[in-house]
PDB file of C-alpha atoms in Angstrom:
ATOM      1  CA  VAL H   1       0.227  -0.644  10.481  1.00 92.00           C
ATOM      2  CA  THR H   2       0.945   1.928   7.979  1.00 92.00           C
ATOM      3  CA  ASP H   3       4.837   1.649   8.767  1.00 94.00           C
ATOM      4  CA  LYS H   4       4.869  -1.962   8.634  1.00 94.00           C
ATOM      5  CA  ILE H   5       2.956  -1.783   5.211  1.00 96.00           C
ATOM      6  CA  LEU H   6       6.140   0.623   3.980  1.00 96.00           C
ATOM      7  CA  ARG H   7       8.441  -1.712   5.073  1.00 95.00           C
ATOM      8  CA  MET H   8       6.961  -4.946   3.680  1.00 95.00           C
ATOM      9  CA  VAL H   9       6.978  -3.622   0.314  1.00 97.00           C
ATOM     10  CA  PRO H  10       9.671  -4.304  -2.250  1.00 96.00           C
ATOM     11  CA  ASN H  11       9.660  -0.503  -3.827  1.00 97.00           C
ATOM     12  CA  VAL H  12       8.234   2.022  -1.796  1.00 97.00           C
ATOM     13  CA  GLN H  13       8.324   4.550  -4.597  1.00 97.00           C
ATOM     14  CA  SER H  14       6.257   2.048  -6.732  1.00 97.00           C
ATOM     15  CA  PHE H  15       3.640   1.100  -4.281  1.00 98.00           C
ATOM     16  CA  GLN H  16       2.638   4.845  -3.184  1.00 97.00           C
ATOM     17  CA  THR H  17       2.620   5.424  -7.058  1.00 98.00           C
ATOM     18  CA  THR H  18       0.428   2.433  -7.554  1.00 98.00           C
ATOM     19  CA  LEU H  19      -1.718   3.557  -4.447  1.00 98.00           C
ATOM     20  CA  ARG H  20      -2.371   6.924  -5.598  1.00 98.00           C
ATOM     21  CA  CYS H  21      -3.861   5.831  -9.141  1.00 97.00           C
ATOM     22  CA  ILE H  22      -5.853   2.896  -7.461  1.00 98.00           C
ATOM     23  CA  ARG H  23      -7.483   5.520  -4.873  1.00 98.00           C
ATOM     24  CA  TYR H  24      -8.256   7.884  -7.262  1.00 98.00           C
ATOM     25  CA  TRP H  25      -9.798   5.061  -9.504  1.00 98.00           C
ATOM     26  CA  ALA H  26     -12.083   3.778  -6.601  1.00 97.00           C
ATOM     27  CA  LYS H  27     -12.784   7.443  -5.637  1.00 96.00           C
ATOM     28  CA  GLN H  28     -14.119   8.064  -9.409  1.00 97.00           C
ATOM     29  CA  ARG H  29     -15.869   4.663  -9.340  1.00 96.00           C
ATOM     30  CA  GLY H  30     -18.057   5.465  -6.076  1.00 94.00           C
ATOM     31  CA  ILE H  31     -16.343   3.063  -3.995  1.00 96.00           C
ATOM     32  CA  TYR H  32     -13.988   4.692  -1.739  1.00 96.00           C
ATOM     33  CA  SER H  33     -15.506   4.871   1.370  1.00 92.00           C
ATOM     34  CA  ASN H  34     -15.400   2.478   4.594  1.00 90.00           C
ATOM     35  CA  VAL H  35     -18.467   3.846   6.312  1.00 88.00           C
ATOM     36  CA  ALA H  36     -20.942   3.231   3.517  1.00 90.00           C
ATOM     37  CA  GLY H  37     -19.712  -0.598   3.122  1.00 92.00           C
ATOM     38  CA  PHE H  38     -17.030  -0.243   0.794  1.00 95.00           C
ATOM     39  CA  LEU H  39     -12.905  -0.018   1.389  1.00 96.00           C
ATOM     40  CA  GLY H  40     -11.049   2.896   2.872  1.00 93.00           C
ATOM     41  CA  GLY H  41      -7.453   4.381   2.486  1.00 93.00           C
ATOM     42  CA  ILE H  42      -5.755   1.422   4.843  1.00 95.00           C
ATOM     43  CA  ASN H  43      -8.122  -1.172   2.707  1.00 97.00           C
ATOM     44  CA  TRP H  44      -6.659  -0.254  -0.457  1.00 98.00           C
ATOM     45  CA  ALA H  45      -2.922   0.389   0.956  1.00 97.00           C
ATOM     46  CA  ILE H  46      -2.599  -3.571   2.006  1.00 98.00           C
ATOM     47  CA  LEU H  47      -4.528  -4.588  -1.505  1.00 98.00           C
ATOM     48  CA  VAL H  48      -1.877  -2.674  -3.569  1.00 98.00           C
ATOM     49  CA  ALA H  49       0.956  -3.851  -1.341  1.00 98.00           C
ATOM     50  CA  ARG H  50       0.061  -7.147  -1.677  1.00 98.00           C
ATOM     51  CA  ILE H  51       0.152  -7.024  -5.644  1.00 98.00           C
ATOM     52  CA  CYS H  52       3.903  -5.274  -4.870  1.00 97.00           C
ATOM     53  CA  GLN H  53       4.911  -8.320  -2.978  1.00 97.00           C
ATOM     54  CA  LEU H  54       3.760 -10.628  -5.999  1.00 97.00           C
ATOM     55  CA  TYR H  55       5.604  -8.896  -8.363  1.00 97.00           C
ATOM     56  CA  PRO H  56       8.708  -7.266  -6.775  1.00 96.00           C
ATOM     57  CA  THR H  57      10.086  -5.827  -9.721  1.00 96.00           C
ATOM     58  CA  ALA H  58       7.028  -4.581 -11.855  1.00 96.00           C
ATOM     59  CA  LEU H  59       6.677  -0.899 -12.517  1.00 96.00           C
ATOM     60  CA  PRO H  60       3.444   0.748 -11.525  1.00 97.00           C
ATOM     61  CA  SER H  61       1.573   0.271 -15.090  1.00 95.00           C
ATOM     62  CA  LEU H  62       1.983  -3.269 -14.858  1.00 97.00           C
ATOM     63  CA  LEU H  63       1.240  -3.080 -10.966  1.00 98.00           C
ATOM     64  CA  VAL H  64      -1.931  -1.453 -11.633  1.00 97.00           C
ATOM     65  CA  SER H  65      -2.782  -3.803 -14.454  1.00 97.00           C
ATOM     66  CA  ARG H  66      -2.087  -7.146 -12.082  1.00 97.00           C
ATOM     67  CA  PHE H  67      -4.201  -5.180  -8.976  1.00 98.00           C
ATOM     68  CA  PHE H  68      -7.152  -5.955 -11.550  1.00 98.00           C
ATOM     69  CA  LYS H  69      -6.340  -9.158 -12.839  1.00 97.00           C
ATOM     70  CA  VAL H  70      -5.783 -10.560  -9.389  1.00 98.00           C
ATOM     71  CA  TYR H  71      -8.798  -9.079  -7.463  1.00 98.00           C
ATOM     72  CA  SER H  72     -10.782 -10.056 -10.463  1.00 97.00           C
ATOM     73  CA  GLN H  73     -10.065 -13.472  -9.708  1.00 97.00           C
ATOM     74  CA  TRP H  74      -9.754 -13.568  -5.752  1.00 97.00           C
ATOM     75  CA  ARG H  75     -11.725 -16.204  -4.042  1.00 95.00           C
ATOM     76  CA  TRP H  76     -13.425 -14.602  -1.385  1.00 96.00           C
ATOM     77  CA  PRO H  77     -13.647 -14.458   1.937  1.00 94.00           C
ATOM     78  CA  ASN H  78     -10.258 -15.740   1.116  1.00 95.00           C
ATOM     79  CA  PRO H  79      -8.020 -13.146   3.380  1.00 95.00           C
ATOM     80  CA  VAL H  80      -5.395 -11.098   2.164  1.00 97.00           C
ATOM     81  CA  LEU H  81      -2.243 -11.076   4.332  1.00 95.00           C
ATOM     82  CA  LEU H  82       0.967  -9.484   3.658  1.00 95.00           C
ATOM     83  CA  CYS H  83       2.422 -11.599   6.363  1.00 92.00           C
ATOM     84  CA  PRO H  84       1.632 -14.301   8.954  1.00 90.00           C
ATOM     85  CA  ILE H  85      -0.938 -13.331  11.671  1.00 84.00           C
ATOM     86  CA  GLU H  86       1.437 -12.726  14.682  1.00 74.00           C
ATOM     87  CA  GLY H  87       0.404 -13.548  18.296  1.00 69.00           C
ATOM     88  CA  GLY H  88       1.342 -11.234  20.923  1.00 63.00           C
ATOM     89  CA  SER H  89       1.895 -11.110  24.675  1.00 63.00           C
ATOM     90  CA  LEU H  90      -1.378  -8.633  25.151  1.00 64.00           C
ATOM     91  CA  VAL H  91      -4.645 -10.197  25.617  1.00 71.00           C
ATOM     92  CA  LEU H  92      -5.750  -8.599  22.333  1.00 78.00           C
ATOM     93  CA  GLN H  93      -7.173 -11.250  19.612  1.00 82.00           C
ATOM     94  CA  SER H  94      -5.782 -11.403  16.274  1.00 86.00           C
ATOM     95  CA  TRP H  95      -8.377 -12.534  13.139  1.00 88.00           C
ATOM     96  CA  ASP H  96      -8.782 -16.235  13.669  1.00 85.00           C
ATOM     97  CA  PRO H  97     -12.205 -17.303  12.100  1.00 86.00           C
ATOM     98  CA  ARG H  98     -11.683 -20.787  13.562  1.00 85.00           C
ATOM     99  CA  ARG H  99     -11.844 -19.782  17.146  1.00 84.00           C
ATOM    100  CA  ASN H 100     -13.752 -16.201  16.784  1.00 84.00           C
ATOM    101  CA  PHE H 101     -17.104 -17.469  15.969  1.00 84.00           C
ATOM    102  CA  ARG H 102     -17.463 -13.252  14.551  1.00 86.00           C
ATOM    103  CA  ASP H 103     -14.953 -13.873  12.260  1.00 88.00           C
ATOM    104  CA  ARG H 104     -16.213 -16.610  10.121  1.00 88.00           C
ATOM    105  CA  ASN H 105     -19.055 -13.944   8.604  1.00 89.00           C
ATOM    106  CA  ASP H 106     -16.656 -11.328   7.433  1.00 92.00           C
ATOM    107  CA  LEU H 107     -16.911 -11.427   3.681  1.00 93.00           C
ATOM    108  CA  MET H 108     -13.738  -9.635   2.317  1.00 96.00           C
ATOM    109  CA  PRO H 109     -11.495 -10.023   4.750  1.00 96.00           C
ATOM    110  CA  ILE H 110      -8.388  -7.789   4.444  1.00 97.00           C
ATOM    111  CA  ILE H 111      -6.171  -8.529   7.517  1.00 95.00           C
ATOM    112  CA  THR H 112      -3.666  -5.577   9.156  1.00 94.00           C
ATOM    113  CA  PRO H 113      -0.259  -6.774   9.177  1.00 93.00           C
ATOM    114  CA  ALA H 114       0.730  -5.254  12.752  1.00 88.00           C
ATOM    115  CA  TYR H 115      -0.526  -7.014  16.062  1.00 86.00           C
ATOM    116  CA  PRO H 116      -3.357  -7.349  16.895  1.00 87.00           C
ATOM    117  CA  CYS H 117      -3.992  -8.674  13.370  1.00 90.00           C
ATOM    118  CA  ILE H 118      -7.716  -7.566  12.448  1.00 91.00           C
ATOM    119  CA  ASN H 119      -9.887  -7.634   9.461  1.00 93.00           C
ATOM    120  CA  SER H 120      -9.787  -3.843   8.243  1.00 93.00           C
ATOM    121  CA  SER H 121     -12.596  -4.433   6.213  1.00 93.00           C
ATOM    122  CA  TYR H 122     -15.291  -5.739   8.281  1.00 89.00           C
ATOM    123  CA  ASN H 123     -18.223  -3.111   7.126  1.00 90.00           C
ATOM    124  CA  VAL H 124     -18.099  -4.699   3.713  1.00 94.00           C
ATOM    125  CA  SER H 125     -21.787  -6.562   2.889  1.00 92.00           C
ATOM    126  CA  SER H 126     -22.895  -8.522   0.220  1.00 92.00           C
ATOM    127  CA  SER H 127     -24.052  -5.917  -1.790  1.00 92.00           C
ATOM    128  CA  THR H 128     -20.819  -3.798  -1.716  1.00 94.00           C
ATOM    129  CA  LEU H 129     -19.152  -6.737  -2.181  1.00 95.00           C
ATOM    130  CA  CYS H 130     -20.730  -7.398  -5.844  1.00 93.00           C
ATOM    131  CA  ILE H 131     -20.287  -3.731  -6.555  1.00 95.00           C
ATOM    132  CA  MET H 132     -16.305  -3.791  -5.898  1.00 97.00           C
ATOM    133  CA  GLN H 133     -16.264  -7.378  -7.893  1.00 97.00           C
ATOM    134  CA  GLN H 134     -17.782  -5.953 -10.798  1.00 95.00           C
ATOM    135  CA  GLU H 135     -15.347  -3.075 -10.716  1.00 97.00           C
ATOM    136  CA  PHE H 136     -12.442  -4.994 -10.358  1.00 98.00           C
ATOM    137  CA  GLN H 137     -13.687  -6.990 -13.612  1.00 97.00           C
ATOM    138  CA  ARG H 138     -14.460  -3.567 -15.282  1.00 97.00           C
ATOM    139  CA  GLY H 139     -10.858  -2.535 -14.469  1.00 97.00           C
ATOM    140  CA  ASN H 140      -9.436  -5.726 -15.659  1.00 97.00           C
ATOM    141  CA  ASN H 141     -11.110  -5.825 -18.762  1.00 97.00           C
ATOM    142  CA  ILE H 142     -10.020  -2.007 -19.693  1.00 97.00           C
ATOM    143  CA  CYS H 143      -6.323  -3.073 -18.800  1.00 96.00           C
ATOM    144  CA  GLU H 144      -6.837  -6.092 -21.124  1.00 95.00           C
ATOM    145  CA  ALA H 145      -8.069  -3.573 -24.230  1.00 96.00           C
ATOM    146  CA  MET H 146      -5.000  -1.170 -23.027  1.00 94.00           C
ATOM    147  CA  ASP H 147      -2.569  -3.895 -23.691  1.00 91.00           C
ATOM    148  CA  ALA H 148      -4.093  -4.337 -26.930  1.00 90.00           C
ATOM    149  CA  SER H 149      -3.997  -0.596 -27.603  1.00 88.00           C
ATOM    150  CA  VAL H 150      -8.049  -0.603 -27.971  1.00 90.00           C
ATOM    151  CA  THR H 151      -8.584   2.151 -25.262  1.00 90.00           C
ATOM    152  CA  GLY H 152      -6.540   4.383 -23.031  1.00 90.00           C
ATOM    153  CA  TRP H 153      -6.096   5.043 -18.976  1.00 94.00           C
ATOM    154  CA  ASN H 154      -8.985   7.800 -19.180  1.00 95.00           C
ATOM    155  CA  THR H 155     -11.618   5.196 -19.973  1.00 96.00           C
ATOM    156  CA  LEU H 156     -10.726   3.209 -16.676  1.00 96.00           C
ATOM    157  CA  PHE H 157     -10.965   6.711 -14.612  1.00 97.00           C
ATOM    158  CA  GLU H 158     -14.380   7.394 -15.611  1.00 97.00           C
ATOM    159  CA  ARG H 159     -16.825   9.128 -13.026  1.00 96.00           C
ATOM    160  CA  PHE H 160     -19.418   6.364 -12.130  1.00 96.00           C
ATOM    161  CA  LEU H 161     -22.966   8.085 -12.878  1.00 95.00           C
ATOM    162  CA  PHE H 162     -24.280   7.423  -9.875  1.00 95.00           C
ATOM    163  CA  PHE H 163     -27.609   9.020 -10.161  1.00 94.00           C
ATOM    164  CA  GLU H 164     -28.388   7.658 -13.801  1.00 95.00           C
ATOM    165  CA  ALA H 165     -27.337   3.963 -13.038  1.00 94.00           C
ATOM    166  CA  TYR H 166     -30.229   2.915 -11.275  1.00 94.00           C
ATOM    167  CA  LYS H 167     -34.598   3.165 -11.532  1.00 93.00           C
ATOM    168  CA  ASN H 168     -34.939   3.151  -7.787  1.00 94.00           C
ATOM    169  CA  TYR H 169     -33.306   5.071  -5.118  1.00 95.00           C
ATOM    170  CA  LEU H 170     -33.444   5.223  -1.361  1.00 95.00           C
ATOM    171  CA  GLN H 171     -33.283   8.749   0.495  1.00 95.00           C
ATOM    172  CA  ILE H 172     -32.058   9.028   4.122  1.00 94.00           C
ATOM    173  CA  ASP H 173     -32.573  12.521   5.067  1.00 94.00           C
ATOM    174  CA  ILE H 174     -30.968  13.962   8.030  1.00 94.00           C
ATOM    175  CA  THR H 175     -32.148  16.824   9.732  1.00 93.00           C
ATOM    176  CA  ALA H 176     -31.524  18.812  12.826  1.00 93.00           C
ATOM    177  CA  ARG H 177     -32.254  22.368  14.371  1.00 93.00           C
ATOM    178  CA  LYS H 178     -28.760  23.674  14.626  1.00 93.00           C
ATOM    179  CA  ASP H 179     -25.281  23.172  13.860  1.00 92.00           C
ATOM    180  CA  VAL H 180     -23.954  20.798  16.717  1.00 94.00           C
ATOM    181  CA  ASP H 181     -27.097  18.697  16.496  1.00 95.00           C
ATOM    182  CA  LEU H 182     -26.880  18.161  12.542  1.00 93.00           C
ATOM    183  CA  MET H 183     -23.138  17.093  13.282  1.00 93.00           C
ATOM    184  CA  ASN H 184     -23.745  15.027  15.914  1.00 94.00           C
ATOM    185  CA  TRP H 185     -27.076  13.096  14.711  1.00 95.00           C
ATOM    186  CA  GLN H 186     -25.516  13.048  11.246  1.00 93.00           C
ATOM    187  CA  GLY H 187     -22.149  11.006  12.298  1.00 92.00           C
ATOM    188  CA  TRP H 188     -24.758   8.411  14.284  1.00 94.00           C
ATOM    189  CA  VAL H 189     -26.850   7.830  11.326  1.00 93.00           C
ATOM    190  CA  GLU H 190     -24.208   7.552   9.215  1.00 91.00           C
ATOM    191  CA  SER H 191     -22.156   5.271  11.213  1.00 89.00           C
ATOM    192  CA  ARG H 192     -25.227   2.814  10.857  1.00 91.00           C
ATOM    193  CA  LEU H 193     -26.496   3.287   7.250  1.00 91.00           C
ATOM    194  CA  ARG H 194     -24.399  -0.080   6.582  1.00 89.00           C
ATOM    195  CA  LEU H 195     -26.765  -2.121   9.360  1.00 91.00           C
ATOM    196  CA  LEU H 196     -29.552  -0.828   6.895  1.00 94.00           C
ATOM    197  CA  THR H 197     -27.922  -2.539   3.750  1.00 93.00           C
ATOM    198  CA  SER H 198     -27.705  -5.644   6.177  1.00 91.00           C
ATOM    199  CA  LYS H 199     -31.452  -5.500   6.918  1.00 93.00           C
ATOM    200  CA  ILE H 200     -32.671  -4.755   3.288  1.00 94.00           C
ATOM    201  CA  GLU H 201     -30.482  -7.765   2.090  1.00 92.00           C
ATOM    202  CA  LYS H 202     -31.428 -10.028   5.111  1.00 92.00           C
ATOM    203  CA  ASP H 203     -35.287  -8.961   4.527  1.00 93.00           C
ATOM    204  CA  THR H 204     -35.307  -9.329   0.609  1.00 91.00           C
ATOM    205  CA  ARG H 205     -33.629 -13.018   0.933  1.00 89.00           C
ATOM    206  CA  GLY H 206     -30.380 -10.961  -0.707  1.00 88.00           C
ATOM    207  CA  MET H 207     -32.508 -10.483  -3.594  1.00 90.00           C
ATOM    208  CA  LEU H 208     -32.561  -6.847  -3.578  1.00 92.00           C
ATOM    209  CA  GLN H 209     -28.766  -5.155  -4.131  1.00 92.00           C
ATOM    210  CA  CYS H 210     -27.880  -1.935  -2.305  1.00 93.00           C
ATOM    211  CA  HIS H 211     -25.426   0.400  -3.701  1.00 94.00           C
ATOM    212  CA  PRO H 212     -24.568   3.037  -0.740  1.00 94.00           C
ATOM    213  CA  HIS H 213     -23.576   6.534  -2.352  1.00 93.00           C
ATOM    214  CA  PRO H 214     -20.174   7.241  -0.968  1.00 90.00           C
ATOM    215  CA  GLY H 215     -20.948  10.539   0.137  1.00 87.00           C
ATOM    216  CA  GLU H 216     -23.562  12.668   1.953  1.00 88.00           C
ATOM    217  CA  CYS H 217     -25.647  14.967  -0.405  1.00 87.00           C
ATOM    218  CA  LEU H 218     -26.307  19.006   0.459  1.00 84.00           C
ATOM    219  CA  ASP H 219     -29.629  20.520  -0.394  1.00 81.00           C
ATOM    220  CA  LYS H 220     -28.483  24.524  -0.100  1.00 82.00           C
ATOM    221  CA  SER H 221     -32.062  25.646   0.199  1.00 85.00           C
ATOM    222  CA  LYS H 222     -32.615  23.765   3.361  1.00 87.00           C
ATOM    223  CA  ARG H 223     -30.794  24.777   6.846  1.00 88.00           C
ATOM    224  CA  PHE H 224     -29.249  21.948   8.646  1.00 91.00           C
ATOM    225  CA  HIS H 225     -29.901  18.958   6.029  1.00 92.00           C
ATOM    226  CA  ARG H 226     -27.947  16.461   4.577  1.00 92.00           C
ATOM    227  CA  CYS H 227     -29.327  13.239   2.816  1.00 93.00           C
ATOM    228  CA  TYR H 228     -27.583  10.120   1.783  1.00 94.00           C
ATOM    229  CA  PHE H 229     -28.818   7.933  -1.095  1.00 95.00           C
ATOM    230  CA  MET H 230     -28.829   4.202  -2.076  1.00 95.00           C
ATOM    231  CA  GLY H 231     -29.178   2.630  -5.757  1.00 95.00           C
ATOM    232  CA  LEU H 232     -31.504  -0.150  -5.089  1.00 95.00           C
ATOM    233  CA  GLN H 233     -31.991  -2.862  -7.937  1.00 92.00           C
ATOM    234  CA  ARG H 234     -32.174  -6.892  -8.286  1.00 90.00           C
ATOM    235  CA  LYS H 235     -29.036  -9.039  -7.624  1.00 84.00           C
ATOM    236  CA  PRO H 236     -27.382  -9.831 -10.898  1.00 77.00           C
ATOM    237  CA  GLY H 237     -28.709 -13.424 -11.447  1.00 72.00           C
ATOM    238  CA  VAL H 238     -32.243 -12.981 -10.052  1.00 67.00           C
ATOM    239  CA  CYS H 239     -34.949 -13.334 -12.601  1.00 65.00           C
ATOM    240  CA  ALA H 240     -37.923 -10.849 -12.529  1.00 58.00           C
ATOM    241  CA  GLN H 241     -40.302 -13.428 -11.564  1.00 57.00           C
ATOM    242  CA  GLU H 242     -38.668 -14.746  -8.180  1.00 58.00           C
ATOM    243  CA  GLY H 243     -40.330 -13.028  -5.328  1.00 54.00           C
ATOM    244  CA  GLY H 244     -42.450 -10.345  -7.450  1.00 71.00           C
ATOM    245  CA  PRO H 245     -42.031  -6.845  -5.834  1.00 83.00           C
ATOM    246  CA  PHE H 246     -39.823  -5.395  -3.058  1.00 88.00           C
ATOM    247  CA  ASP H 247     -41.923  -3.868  -0.063  1.00 91.00           C
ATOM    248  CA  ILE H 248     -39.131  -2.351   2.264  1.00 93.00           C
ATOM    249  CA  ARG H 249     -41.511  -0.159   4.268  1.00 94.00           C
ATOM    250  CA  PHE H 250     -41.238  -2.186   7.219  1.00 95.00           C
ATOM    251  CA  THR H 251     -37.489  -2.573   7.001  1.00 95.00           C
ATOM    252  CA  VAL H 252     -36.789   1.333   7.058  1.00 94.00           C
ATOM    253  CA  GLU H 253     -39.301   1.897   9.998  1.00 95.00           C
ATOM    254  CA  GLU H 254     -37.179  -0.632  12.099  1.00 95.00           C
ATOM    255  CA  PHE H 255     -34.076   1.299  11.144  1.00 95.00           C
ATOM    256  CA  LYS H 256     -35.785   4.418  11.994  1.00 94.00           C
ATOM    257  CA  ASP H 257     -36.901   3.145  15.314  1.00 94.00           C
ATOM    258  CA  MET H 258     -33.472   1.494  15.807  1.00 93.00           C
ATOM    259  CA  VAL H 259     -31.441   5.043  15.293  1.00 93.00           C
TER     260      VAL H 259
END
């Protein structure tokens, strides 16, 4: 996939510079994590490559600006494609929502260019998509302000202060008795955290938004212990009176039983 992306962009150097910029921005804004339900390296590479195809002669500074402009207006779940979806001689299925029922539920399809062409962003949930759309819009607003010489690049790369952004957080503690157990147990739970996000969304009828922190947190005073956090708030547009308070205790117990 990586080799094919490099062959499909008009200017490899402009692509690589723009991608480094976007990846740094995504990490600063806390949306660089495939496991947490955001996007990982290959996802960002495909998104940037598509912009390079649309603006083949643009310099990286313009490509960054166009990146935010295009994706702040993108109508998901329309897929991002670098080339037509390929069939192949093997029996591997490519992404096709007309034939494959599971593909119809994808919220933010970003399709790999090499056979089998699959959705590389199937982890994205309703909450994480909403958060990324807000970040694309923020990036577009800042780029427009930069064009008008009102602000500079530092504003775009300001770190998102996760632990100051919400009034309510869900903390997931992972403990074990020794290092090997902790590594295995942590990997198992981490790979299923996106299911917890989906369960909370489903059990609150989509009115509660979960914002997973993209990495683990370490408490040095406790051995063999890691924790993850999710910021919780009402989805934008949901009025405070609708549905009253949220009780997610049963959802959390179900998730604990599942893992």
